[in-house]
Coordinates of C-alpha atoms in Angstrom, one line a residue:
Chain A
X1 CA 0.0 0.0 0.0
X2 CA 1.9 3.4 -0.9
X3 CA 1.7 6.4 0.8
X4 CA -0.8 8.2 -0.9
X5 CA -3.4 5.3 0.0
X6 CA -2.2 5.3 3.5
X7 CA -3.3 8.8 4.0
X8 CA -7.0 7.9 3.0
X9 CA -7.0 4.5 4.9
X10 CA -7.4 5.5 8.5
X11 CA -8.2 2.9 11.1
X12 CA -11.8 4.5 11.4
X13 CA -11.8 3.4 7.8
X14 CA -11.1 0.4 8.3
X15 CA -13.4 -0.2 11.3
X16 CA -15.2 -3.1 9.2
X17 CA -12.4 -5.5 8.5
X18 CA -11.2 -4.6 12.4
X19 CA -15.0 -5.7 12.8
X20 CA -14.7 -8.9 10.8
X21 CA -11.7 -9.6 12.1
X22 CA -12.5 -9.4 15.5
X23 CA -15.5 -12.0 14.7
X24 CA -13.3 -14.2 12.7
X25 CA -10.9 -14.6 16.1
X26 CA -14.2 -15.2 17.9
X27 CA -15.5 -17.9 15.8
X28 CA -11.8 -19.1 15.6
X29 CA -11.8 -19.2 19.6
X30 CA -15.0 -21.1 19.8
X31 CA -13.6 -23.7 16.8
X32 CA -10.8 -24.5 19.2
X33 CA -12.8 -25.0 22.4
X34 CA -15.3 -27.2 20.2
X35 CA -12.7 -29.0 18.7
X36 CA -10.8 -29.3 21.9
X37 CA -14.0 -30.6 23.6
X38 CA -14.3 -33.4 20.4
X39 CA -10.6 -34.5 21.5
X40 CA -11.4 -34.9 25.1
X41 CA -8.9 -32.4 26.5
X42 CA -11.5 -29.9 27.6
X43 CA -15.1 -29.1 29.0
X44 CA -15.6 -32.4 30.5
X45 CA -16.8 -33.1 33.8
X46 CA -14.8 -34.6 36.6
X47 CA -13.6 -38.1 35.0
X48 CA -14.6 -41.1 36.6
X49 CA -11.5 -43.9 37.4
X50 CA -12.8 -47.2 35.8
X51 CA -13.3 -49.4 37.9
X52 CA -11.7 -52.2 36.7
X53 CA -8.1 -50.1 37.4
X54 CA -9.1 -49.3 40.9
X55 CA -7.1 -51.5 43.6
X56 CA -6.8 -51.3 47.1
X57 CA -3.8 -49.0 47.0
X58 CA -5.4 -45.8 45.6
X59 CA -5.7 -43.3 47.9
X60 CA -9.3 -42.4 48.4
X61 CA -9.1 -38.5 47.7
X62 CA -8.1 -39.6 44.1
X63 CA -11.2 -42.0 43.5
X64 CA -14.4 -40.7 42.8
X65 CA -17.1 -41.4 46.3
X66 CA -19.4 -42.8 43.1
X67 CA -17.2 -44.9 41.6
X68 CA -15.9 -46.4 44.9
X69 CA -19.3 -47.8 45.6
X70 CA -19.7 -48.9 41.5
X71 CA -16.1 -51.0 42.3
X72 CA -17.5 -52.3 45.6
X73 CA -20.6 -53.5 44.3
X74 CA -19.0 -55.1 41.3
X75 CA -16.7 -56.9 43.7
X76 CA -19.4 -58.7 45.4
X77 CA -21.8 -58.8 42.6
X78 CA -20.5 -59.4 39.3
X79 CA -23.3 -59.7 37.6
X80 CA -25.1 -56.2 39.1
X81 CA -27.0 -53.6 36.5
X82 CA -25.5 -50.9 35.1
X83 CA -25.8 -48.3 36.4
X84 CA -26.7 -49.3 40.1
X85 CA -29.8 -48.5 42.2
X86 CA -29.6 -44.9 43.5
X87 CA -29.7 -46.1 47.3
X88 CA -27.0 -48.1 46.8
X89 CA -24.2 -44.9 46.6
X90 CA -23.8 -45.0 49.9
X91 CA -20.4 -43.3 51.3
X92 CA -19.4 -46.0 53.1
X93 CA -19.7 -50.2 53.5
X94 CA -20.8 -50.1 56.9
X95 CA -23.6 -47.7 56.2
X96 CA -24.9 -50.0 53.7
X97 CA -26.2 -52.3 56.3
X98 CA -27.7 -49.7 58.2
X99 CA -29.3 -48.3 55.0
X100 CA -30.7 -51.8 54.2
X101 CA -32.1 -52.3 58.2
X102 CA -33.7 -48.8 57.6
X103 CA -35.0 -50.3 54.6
X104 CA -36.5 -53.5 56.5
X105 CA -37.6 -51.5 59.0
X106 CA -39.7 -49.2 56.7
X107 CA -41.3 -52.5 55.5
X108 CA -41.9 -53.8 58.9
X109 CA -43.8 -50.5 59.7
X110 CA -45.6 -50.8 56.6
X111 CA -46.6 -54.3 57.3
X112 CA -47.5 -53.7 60.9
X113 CA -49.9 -51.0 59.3
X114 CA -51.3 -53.6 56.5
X115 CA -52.5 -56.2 59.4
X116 CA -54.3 -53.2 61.5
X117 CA -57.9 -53.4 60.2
X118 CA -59.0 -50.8 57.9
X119 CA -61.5 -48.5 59.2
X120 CA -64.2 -47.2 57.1
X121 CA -64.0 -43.3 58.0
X122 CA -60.3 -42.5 58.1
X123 CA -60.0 -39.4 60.0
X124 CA -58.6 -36.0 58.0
X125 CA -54.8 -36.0 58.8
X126 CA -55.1 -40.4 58.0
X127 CA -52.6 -40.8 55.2
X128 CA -54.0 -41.9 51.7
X129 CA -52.8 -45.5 50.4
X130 CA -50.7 -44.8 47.0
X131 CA -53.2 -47.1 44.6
X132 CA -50.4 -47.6 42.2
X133 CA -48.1 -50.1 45.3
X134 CA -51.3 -51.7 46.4
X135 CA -51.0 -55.3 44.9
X136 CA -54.2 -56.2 42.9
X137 CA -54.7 -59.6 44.6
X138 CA -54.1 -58.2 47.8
X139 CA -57.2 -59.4 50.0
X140 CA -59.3 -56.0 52.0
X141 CA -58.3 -57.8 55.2
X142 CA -54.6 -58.9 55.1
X143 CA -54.5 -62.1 57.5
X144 CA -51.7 -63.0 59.4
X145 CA -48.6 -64.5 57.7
X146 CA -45.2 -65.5 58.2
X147 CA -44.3 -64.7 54.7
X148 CA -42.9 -61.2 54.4
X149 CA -44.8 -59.0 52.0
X150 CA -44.2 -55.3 50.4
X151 CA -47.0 -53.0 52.0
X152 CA -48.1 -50.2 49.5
X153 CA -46.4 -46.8 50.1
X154 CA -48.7 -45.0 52.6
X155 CA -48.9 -41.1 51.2
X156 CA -50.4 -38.0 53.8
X157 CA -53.3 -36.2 53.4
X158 CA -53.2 -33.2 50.4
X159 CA -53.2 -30.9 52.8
X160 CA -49.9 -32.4 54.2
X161 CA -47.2 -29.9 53.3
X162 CA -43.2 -30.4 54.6
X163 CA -40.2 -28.7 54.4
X164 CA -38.4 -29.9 51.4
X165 CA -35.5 -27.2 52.3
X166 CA -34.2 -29.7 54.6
X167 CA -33.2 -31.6 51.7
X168 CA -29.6 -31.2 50.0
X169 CA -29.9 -29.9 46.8
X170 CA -33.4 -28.0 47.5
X171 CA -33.7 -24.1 47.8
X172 CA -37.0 -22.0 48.3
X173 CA -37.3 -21.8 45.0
X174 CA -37.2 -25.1 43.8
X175 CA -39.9 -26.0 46.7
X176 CA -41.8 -23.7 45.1
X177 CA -41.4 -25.0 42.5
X178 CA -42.0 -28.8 43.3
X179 CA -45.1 -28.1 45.5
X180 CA -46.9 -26.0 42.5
X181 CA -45.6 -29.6 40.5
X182 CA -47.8 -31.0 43.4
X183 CA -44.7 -32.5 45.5
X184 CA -45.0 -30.7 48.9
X185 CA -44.5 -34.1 51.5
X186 CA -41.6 -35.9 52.0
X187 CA -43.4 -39.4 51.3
X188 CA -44.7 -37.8 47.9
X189 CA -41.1 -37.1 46.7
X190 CA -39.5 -40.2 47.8
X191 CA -42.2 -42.0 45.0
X192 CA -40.9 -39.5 42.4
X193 CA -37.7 -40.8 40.2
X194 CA -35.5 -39.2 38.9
X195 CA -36.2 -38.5 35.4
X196 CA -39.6 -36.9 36.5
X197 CA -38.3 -34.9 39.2
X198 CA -35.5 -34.0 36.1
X199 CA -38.6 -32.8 33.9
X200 CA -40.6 -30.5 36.6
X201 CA -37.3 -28.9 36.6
X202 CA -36.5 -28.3 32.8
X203 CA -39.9 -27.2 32.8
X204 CA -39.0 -24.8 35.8
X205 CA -37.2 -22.8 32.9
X206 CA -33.1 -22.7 32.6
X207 CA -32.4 -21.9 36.4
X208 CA -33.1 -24.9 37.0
X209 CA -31.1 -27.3 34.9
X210 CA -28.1 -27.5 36.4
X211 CA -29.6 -29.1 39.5
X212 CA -29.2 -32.9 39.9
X213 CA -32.5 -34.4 41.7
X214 CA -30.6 -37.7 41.4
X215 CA -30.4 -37.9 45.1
X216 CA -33.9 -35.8 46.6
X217 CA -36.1 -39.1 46.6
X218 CA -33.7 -41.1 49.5
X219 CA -32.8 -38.0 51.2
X220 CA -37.5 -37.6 51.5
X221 CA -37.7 -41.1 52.0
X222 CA -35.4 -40.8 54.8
X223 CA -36.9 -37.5 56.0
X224 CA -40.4 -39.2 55.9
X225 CA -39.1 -41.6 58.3
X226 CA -37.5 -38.4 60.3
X227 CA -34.2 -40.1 60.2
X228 CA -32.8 -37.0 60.9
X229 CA -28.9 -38.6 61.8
X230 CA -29.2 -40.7 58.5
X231 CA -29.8 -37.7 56.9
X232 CA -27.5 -35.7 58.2
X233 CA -24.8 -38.2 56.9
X234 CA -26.0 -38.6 53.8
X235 CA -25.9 -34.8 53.2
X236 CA -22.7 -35.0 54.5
X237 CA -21.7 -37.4 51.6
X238 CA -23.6 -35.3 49.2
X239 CA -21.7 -32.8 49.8
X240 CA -18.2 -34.2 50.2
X241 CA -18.5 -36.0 46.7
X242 CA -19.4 -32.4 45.0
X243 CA -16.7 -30.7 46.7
X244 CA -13.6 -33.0 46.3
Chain B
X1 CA -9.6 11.1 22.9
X2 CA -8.8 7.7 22.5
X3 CA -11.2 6.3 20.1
X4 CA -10.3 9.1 18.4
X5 CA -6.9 8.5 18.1
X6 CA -7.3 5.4 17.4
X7 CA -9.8 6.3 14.2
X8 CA -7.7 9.0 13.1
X9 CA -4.5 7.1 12.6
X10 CA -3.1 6.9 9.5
X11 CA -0.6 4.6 9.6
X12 CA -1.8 1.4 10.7
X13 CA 1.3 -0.5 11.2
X14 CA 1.4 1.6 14.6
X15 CA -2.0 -0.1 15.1
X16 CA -1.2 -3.9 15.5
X17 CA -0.5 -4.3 18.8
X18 CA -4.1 -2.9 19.7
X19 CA -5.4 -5.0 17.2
X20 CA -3.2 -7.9 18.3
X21 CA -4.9 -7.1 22.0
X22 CA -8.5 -7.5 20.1
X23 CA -7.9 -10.3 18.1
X24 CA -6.7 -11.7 21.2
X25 CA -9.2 -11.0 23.7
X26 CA -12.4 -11.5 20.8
X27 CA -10.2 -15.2 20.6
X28 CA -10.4 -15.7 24.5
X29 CA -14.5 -14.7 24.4
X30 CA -15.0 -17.1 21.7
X31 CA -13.3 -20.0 23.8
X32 CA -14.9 -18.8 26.8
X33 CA -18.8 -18.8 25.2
X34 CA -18.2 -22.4 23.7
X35 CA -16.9 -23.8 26.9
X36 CA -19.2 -22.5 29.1
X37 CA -22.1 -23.5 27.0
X38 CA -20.6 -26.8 26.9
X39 CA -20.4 -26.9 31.0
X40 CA -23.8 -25.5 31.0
X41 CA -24.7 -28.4 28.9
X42 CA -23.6 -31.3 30.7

């Protein structure tokens, strides 16, 4: 470019190409990240050891709270589904027992309920029977057995509202927004999965995505049962696993 | 002032490391919108 050209060809001139230039580098930034994302070396999530490579001499900050309870299941059960039940990602072995007596437990205070004869004008704050766990065959009057049998899950009244803010993972305004879904009792959310309790909250609009309900219906289910230590521990894990 | 400076140069060989800084910083927006998009995503 000689000098005569130079004089007329002022950067305010050449505000468009600086313009077009400018997008170019964005779109050229955004290219790298995408293709940096297609070869794995950026904007994944936390990775998850295998855990057919974990052993017994990793330390446990470096495994994954997750995939420390995949490996132990897969030790003892080979031939377990993928990916495993939710109550099953316990923090540790020992609570697994105590999980599963809580379990039992809930049973044995749903059968204890089953055998006490129905009465035909339950009063107001009487929980509702959930009609999709009562068994079809089920005689009205349940007669004493030795064989154990799974009770239907026993709901409370409409009117029944709890604090879902006890929960990990649940702010005001996502109990707002569950209870206008119609969830506003503990025993109600622990019958929700996952994937539902996924879709009242991409409904909820984009706030809302980000959260995980993954772990809201054992944290109700245990609340229900006003578990509170339980809880407590299980929050504790919650919160452990996000923040190492 | 500076804008106008900036507009009012002539020679723009004087200009590249500003528009090195830009190119720079429009390249680090770009990366930055695709990769949190993506975190959003997951």
């Amino acid at each position: 470019m000689n000098e005569t050209s130079n004089q007329t060809y002022t950067f305010g001139t050449a505000s468009f190409e600086i313009l077009l230039l400018l997008v170019a580098a964005f779109l050229v930034g955004a290219l790298v990240c995408y293709l940096l994302k297609k070869m794995g070396l950026c904007c994944k999530n936390k990775a998850v050891i295998p855990t057919t490579l974990l052993t017994t001499e990793d330390t446990p900050e470096l495994i994954d709270p997750v995939a420390q309870m995949r490996a132990r299941i897969n030790s003892t059960a080979p031939t377990a589904s993928y990916p495993p039940p939710l109550h099953s990602q316990m923090p540790k072995m020992e609570h697994e027992t105590l999980y599963e007596a809580d379990l039992r437990s809930l049973l044995k205070g749903r059968s204890s309920e089953e055998t006490t004869p129905p009465s035909n004008s339950p009063p107001a704050n009487r929980p509702t029977v959930f009609p999709s766990r009562v068994s079809p065959a089920a005689p009205p009057k349940a007669t004493q057995t030795t064989e154990t049998t799974i009770a239907p899950l026993v709901l409370p009244a409409e009117d029944h509202v709890d604090d879902l803010k006890k929960l990990e993972g649940i702010g005001p305004k996502i109990e707002k927004l569950l209870n206008e879904a119609g969830i506003k009792s503990y025993v109600k959310l622990a019958t929700m999965d996952r994937d539902t309790l996924k879709a009242i909250l991409d409904a909820g609009g984009s706030q809302f995505k980000l959260h995980e309900p993954k772990s809201w219906p054992y944290q109700a289910e245990l609340a229900a049962k006003q578990n509170w230590q339980r809880l407590k521990e299980y929050q504790d894990f919650l919160i452990s696993g996000r923040n190492s | 002032m500076m804008f106008e400076n900036i507009t009012s140069r002539v020679d723009l060989t004087d200009a590249s490391l500003e528009l090195a800084i830009m190119l720079g910083v429009a390249f680090i927006l770009g990366f930055l919108f695709c990769y949190l998009r993506n975190k959003s995503n997951d």
